[in-house]
């Protein structure tokens, strides 16, 4: 350069540098006109090395920048070959410590880009990276200069990014001569490349500065608006960072990001709709082609008697369709749904970012409509984070999570092994025609079948709007089986099982609802007895929420109903073990659990299995409590009304076997065994049990149970028993049983109630006792209810053995109590209250017992022998048939 120009460019005043730049521009124009390119290169090298790269000389750098800009203007069309020399020093000045240098760098790059236009896109990544930093500069002038440069670069990208090819990318001469074959032409790379840009965007998308985030969102929106670039293909590379932008405290960032995400989602929906339409069009063309082939072969002549013209027109249309190969924008765009869903499910695991979570839920709902088969493999991950979101404190998140849960469950339910249920929803792209056929089926099935009768070849046709409803079911699996993936049931069950530990009741209920649905859909793939889910389900019975326990029992019942007997037996055994170890659960939820199970399953099967398990129980105390609970439910639960009717009918073989099974296990609880005999109307056996009662210790617990039994005798369940008191000639042992209870009870409200009841029919009893010596007595005994016990050793019920079983079990219980150092349980969880004895022999029943005790109340133990003597005298006084019994 001329020394005068050098001095001007190195001056500290901007005006003198500008004069020097104008002079330099004139000199370079002359050199270009003279084609003195070596001199031009020498000038540019001097500008770069002596000026632009002079790090500690700000005036020299400013002069170098304005000189490079002037040189670029002067070079004009020849600028492309010198950009690799001019652009790097300007980029280096973007990071200078002096704000004025950074500003002049923006100004110089603006002038260079304005001349270079599309050629500047070769350096787009470097310019973008510099602008990304300058957008958050502390100096307002630098930010303004960067904004102007950003606008210019955006205009260039909008106009040229998709199609511009650099002049430096010229094909070799031998390819220019060989243009006879258009198929041999080489596709030249464009100056701008998304593949080169996306890694930079992937790094910058995690920026925290709000200005940088606004800058990034603006560029993403711009690039996405260019049709030929198809930025949506690279969406997984920066979607996670965009979702984090939603939680930015700057409102402008949030609004811009939300708009950007909305555009991407709408574009994905548009592309999916286009592909769906193309798939439908292809299937329609195939159907027309097959129909034309069928017409030409004459195989469907009966069906087409009056449609020859239509078929010929269809054939012509098919030829035209084949000749047309229209390209629809978006049909070749490939969207990586799997990668997007991985990002969305990962965002669900960030509960602190509420806006990102809400947006992820919205996208998942849309994807379930666009491509549900792509969402299915992510079901376990989605459930692990979705169900806790259903208990979120934010109403919008709860509603969004509920929509996702409903849509996902509906889709999983639709995936059935049955052909009519395995069809994809209308939004599934690979097979859109079947839903249309389903919608038409209700109106035209019969007419279509009538028109197709006798035409076997029509079964091969593809479903067209006119023929879809006549399509046989055998063709449905061919359409839906290809794209339909299988759900990972094991992973889904594991995710749902872990949610049993969640703190929110709504989440636990939703998890059990999912398990119920999955087991109903695929019982062989969900929940085996030997996996870890079954113990978790049993443990969930201790859940404090009653809704959770109800759902848990529903699932356990459903599993047992669809399983073998071994599974059901193991379930009952484990349930008893749980009750044995968790007495609080037995106390608070025992009745609920038993009633729910009896509602869902066979009540007789449950009672039979539990009875067999209890009979083998080693813990006598627990067995007594369990029998008492089962007996109370048997007497009072409305769900067990049919079971009570079966017990009253001991003439049948089933009733007898059921009674025997219950009696053998009921022996652990004396009062329960006695009430079982009353329920089965085996009054003579009940009377025989009372004789053994006289040999037992009358503990407070036994007296409480007798008190409750007397109250139950006044309930509607025992209405038949009270009416039988009017027929003493048929039920003499019933009187003995009730008077025996009266003798066992201390002076209490229950004693008074039972005494009043017996006194109201006592005259009838005396009428029966008076004619004992008469000859008519044998005839009256023919109607005695206990006649069922005559010849009892010949039937299934061996009454004597049952009595011995009862005596043996009670002796064993007595020995256990003696070893334990106590004589009875003062309080019992199943008793429902404790009996308090007062002076004078009166007693009251106080409700809500506490833990079981081991001491005996003296007032309750002393009358035992006297009660036994009274009971013996009562047996001889009421009837003379005691010895025979």
PDB file of N, CA and C in Angstrom, residues 109-110 112-121 124 149-162 164 219 222 226:
ATOM      1  N   UNK A 109     -17.852  -6.615   8.815  1.00  0.00           N
ATOM      2  CA  UNK A 109     -18.488  -7.854   8.359  1.00  0.00           C
ATOM      3  C   UNK A 109     -19.798  -7.562   7.646  1.00  0.00           C
ATOM      4  N   UNK A 110     -20.510  -6.528   8.099  1.00  0.00           N
ATOM      5  CA  UNK A 110     -21.756  -6.138   7.436  1.00  0.00           C
ATOM      6  C   UNK A 110     -21.481  -5.747   5.989  1.00  0.00           C
ATOM      7  N   UNK A 112     -18.823  -6.520   4.167  1.00  0.00           N
ATOM      8  CA  UNK A 112     -18.321  -7.679   3.420  1.00  0.00           C
ATOM      9  C   UNK A 112     -19.470  -8.587   3.005  1.00  0.00           C
ATOM     10  N   UNK A 113     -20.393  -8.882   3.942  1.00  0.00           N
ATOM     11  CA  UNK A 113     -21.521  -9.771   3.645  1.00  0.00           C
ATOM     12  C   UNK A 113     -22.459  -9.152   2.625  1.00  0.00           C
ATOM     13  N   UNK A 114     -22.579  -7.819   2.652  1.00  0.00           N
ATOM     14  CA  UNK A 114     -23.474  -7.171   1.707  1.00  0.00           C
ATOM     15  C   UNK A 114     -22.978  -7.323   0.274  1.00  0.00           C
ATOM     16  N   UNK A 115     -21.657  -7.385   0.122  1.00  0.00           N
ATOM     17  CA  UNK A 115     -21.095  -7.569  -1.213  1.00  0.00           C
ATOM     18  C   UNK A 115     -21.046  -9.049  -1.582  1.00  0.00           C
ATOM     19  N   UNK A 116     -20.646  -9.887  -0.614  1.00  0.00           N
ATOM     20  CA  UNK A 116     -20.462 -11.315  -0.897  1.00  0.00           C
ATOM     21  C   UNK A 116     -21.794 -12.038  -1.075  1.00  0.00           C
ATOM     22  N   UNK A 117     -22.808 -11.631  -0.340  1.00  0.00           N
ATOM     23  CA  UNK A 117     -24.133 -12.250  -0.381  1.00  0.00           C
ATOM     24  C   UNK A 117     -24.042 -13.765  -0.113  1.00  0.00           C
ATOM     25  N   UNK A 118     -24.436 -14.578  -1.066  1.00  0.00           N
ATOM     26  CA  UNK A 118     -24.483 -16.014  -0.806  1.00  0.00           C
ATOM     27  C   UNK A 118     -23.148 -16.641  -0.487  1.00  0.00           C
ATOM     28  N   UNK A 119     -22.049 -16.008  -0.967  1.00  0.00           N
ATOM     29  CA  UNK A 119     -20.728 -16.572  -0.706  1.00  0.00           C
ATOM     30  C   UNK A 119     -20.374 -16.539   0.777  1.00  0.00           C
ATOM     31  N   UNK A 120     -20.941 -15.585   1.502  1.00  0.00           N
ATOM     32  CA  UNK A 120     -20.630 -15.480   2.929  1.00  0.00           C
ATOM     33  C   UNK A 120     -21.158 -16.671   3.714  1.00  0.00           C
ATOM     34  N   UNK A 121     -22.103 -17.427   3.138  1.00  0.00           N
ATOM     35  CA  UNK A 121     -22.677 -18.588   3.846  1.00  0.00           C
ATOM     36  C   UNK A 121     -21.646 -19.682   4.095  1.00  0.00           C
ATOM     37  N   UNK A 124     -20.778 -19.290   7.569  1.00  0.00           N
ATOM     38  CA  UNK A 124     -21.961 -19.036   8.399  1.00  0.00           C
ATOM     39  C   UNK A 124     -21.741 -19.496   9.834  1.00  0.00           C
ATOM     40  N   UNK A 149     -25.991  -6.675  11.776  1.00  0.00           N
ATOM     41  CA  UNK A 149     -25.341  -7.757  11.038  1.00  0.00           C
ATOM     42  C   UNK A 149     -26.211  -9.014  11.031  1.00  0.00           C
ATOM     43  N   UNK A 150     -26.871  -9.279  12.163  1.00  0.00           N
ATOM     44  CA  UNK A 150     -27.732 -10.467  12.263  1.00  0.00           C
ATOM     45  C   UNK A 150     -28.884 -10.378  11.267  1.00  0.00           C
ATOM     46  N   UNK A 151     -29.470  -9.207  11.125  1.00  0.00           N
ATOM     47  CA  UNK A 151     -30.575  -9.046  10.173  1.00  0.00           C
ATOM     48  C   UNK A 151     -30.114  -9.308   8.750  1.00  0.00           C
ATOM     49  N   UNK A 152     -28.925  -8.779   8.407  1.00  0.00           N
ATOM     50  CA  UNK A 152     -28.415  -8.984   7.052  1.00  0.00           C
ATOM     51  C   UNK A 152     -28.148 -10.460   6.779  1.00  0.00           C
ATOM     52  N   UNK A 153     -27.540 -11.147   7.741  1.00  0.00           N
ATOM     53  CA  UNK A 153     -27.240 -12.575   7.559  1.00  0.00           C
ATOM     54  C   UNK A 153     -28.550 -13.364   7.431  1.00  0.00           C
ATOM     55  N   UNK A 154     -29.555 -12.997   8.198  1.00  0.00           N
ATOM     56  CA  UNK A 154     -30.844 -13.677   8.101  1.00  0.00           C
ATOM     57  C   UNK A 154     -31.458 -13.495   6.720  1.00  0.00           C
ATOM     58  N   UNK A 155     -31.344 -12.259   6.178  1.00  0.00           N
ATOM     59  CA  UNK A 155     -31.888 -12.035   4.833  1.00  0.00           C
ATOM     60  C   UNK A 155     -31.157 -12.894   3.805  1.00  0.00           C
ATOM     61  N   UNK A 156     -29.852 -12.975   3.929  1.00  0.00           N
ATOM     62  CA  UNK A 156     -29.079 -13.785   2.982  1.00  0.00           C
ATOM     63  C   UNK A 156     -29.447 -15.255   3.108  1.00  0.00           C
ATOM     64  N   UNK A 157     -29.581 -15.725   4.346  1.00  0.00           N
ATOM     65  CA  UNK A 157     -29.935 -17.139   4.562  1.00  0.00           C
ATOM     66  C   UNK A 157     -31.322 -17.426   4.002  1.00  0.00           C
ATOM     67  N   UNK A 158     -32.268 -16.513   4.227  1.00  0.00           N
ATOM     68  CA  UNK A 158     -33.624 -16.748   3.730  1.00  0.00           C
ATOM     69  C   UNK A 158     -33.658 -16.844   2.206  1.00  0.00           C
ATOM     70  N   UNK A 159     -32.823 -16.044   1.552  1.00  0.00           N
ATOM     71  CA  UNK A 159     -32.854 -16.028   0.094  1.00  0.00           C
ATOM     72  C   UNK A 159     -32.032 -17.149  -0.539  1.00  0.00           C
ATOM     73  N   UNK A 160     -30.896 -17.482   0.060  1.00  0.00           N
ATOM     74  CA  UNK A 160     -29.927 -18.311  -0.656  1.00  0.00           C
ATOM     75  C   UNK A 160     -29.539 -19.606   0.034  1.00  0.00           C
ATOM     76  N   UNK A 161     -29.910 -19.801   1.286  1.00  0.00           N
ATOM     77  CA  UNK A 161     -29.368 -20.941   2.032  1.00  0.00           C
ATOM     78  C   UNK A 161     -29.724 -22.272   1.400  1.00  0.00           C
ATOM     79  N   UNK A 162     -30.930 -22.402   0.864  1.00  0.00           N
ATOM     80  CA  UNK A 162     -31.373 -23.715   0.386  1.00  0.00           C
ATOM     81  C   UNK A 162     -30.803 -24.074  -0.980  1.00  0.00           C
ATOM     82  N   UNK A 164     -28.132 -21.890  -2.905  1.00  0.00           N
ATOM     83  CA  UNK A 164     -26.934 -21.221  -3.415  1.00  0.00           C
ATOM     84  C   UNK A 164     -25.724 -22.148  -3.373  1.00  0.00           C
ATOM     85  N   UNK A 219     -33.268 -17.592  15.255  1.00  0.00           N
ATOM     86  CA  UNK A 219     -32.633 -18.297  14.150  1.00  0.00           C
ATOM     87  C   UNK A 219     -33.292 -19.649  13.869  1.00  0.00           C
ATOM     88  N   UNK A 222     -36.363 -18.992  11.917  1.00  0.00           N
ATOM     89  CA  UNK A 222     -36.045 -18.621  10.538  1.00  0.00           C
ATOM     90  C   UNK A 222     -35.661 -19.847   9.712  1.00  0.00           C
ATOM     91  N   UNK A 226     -37.721 -22.027   6.159  1.00  0.00           N
ATOM     92  CA  UNK A 226     -37.197 -22.273   4.808  1.00  0.00           C
ATOM     93  C   UNK A 226     -37.587 -23.689   4.401  1.00  0.00           C
TER      94      UNK A 226
END
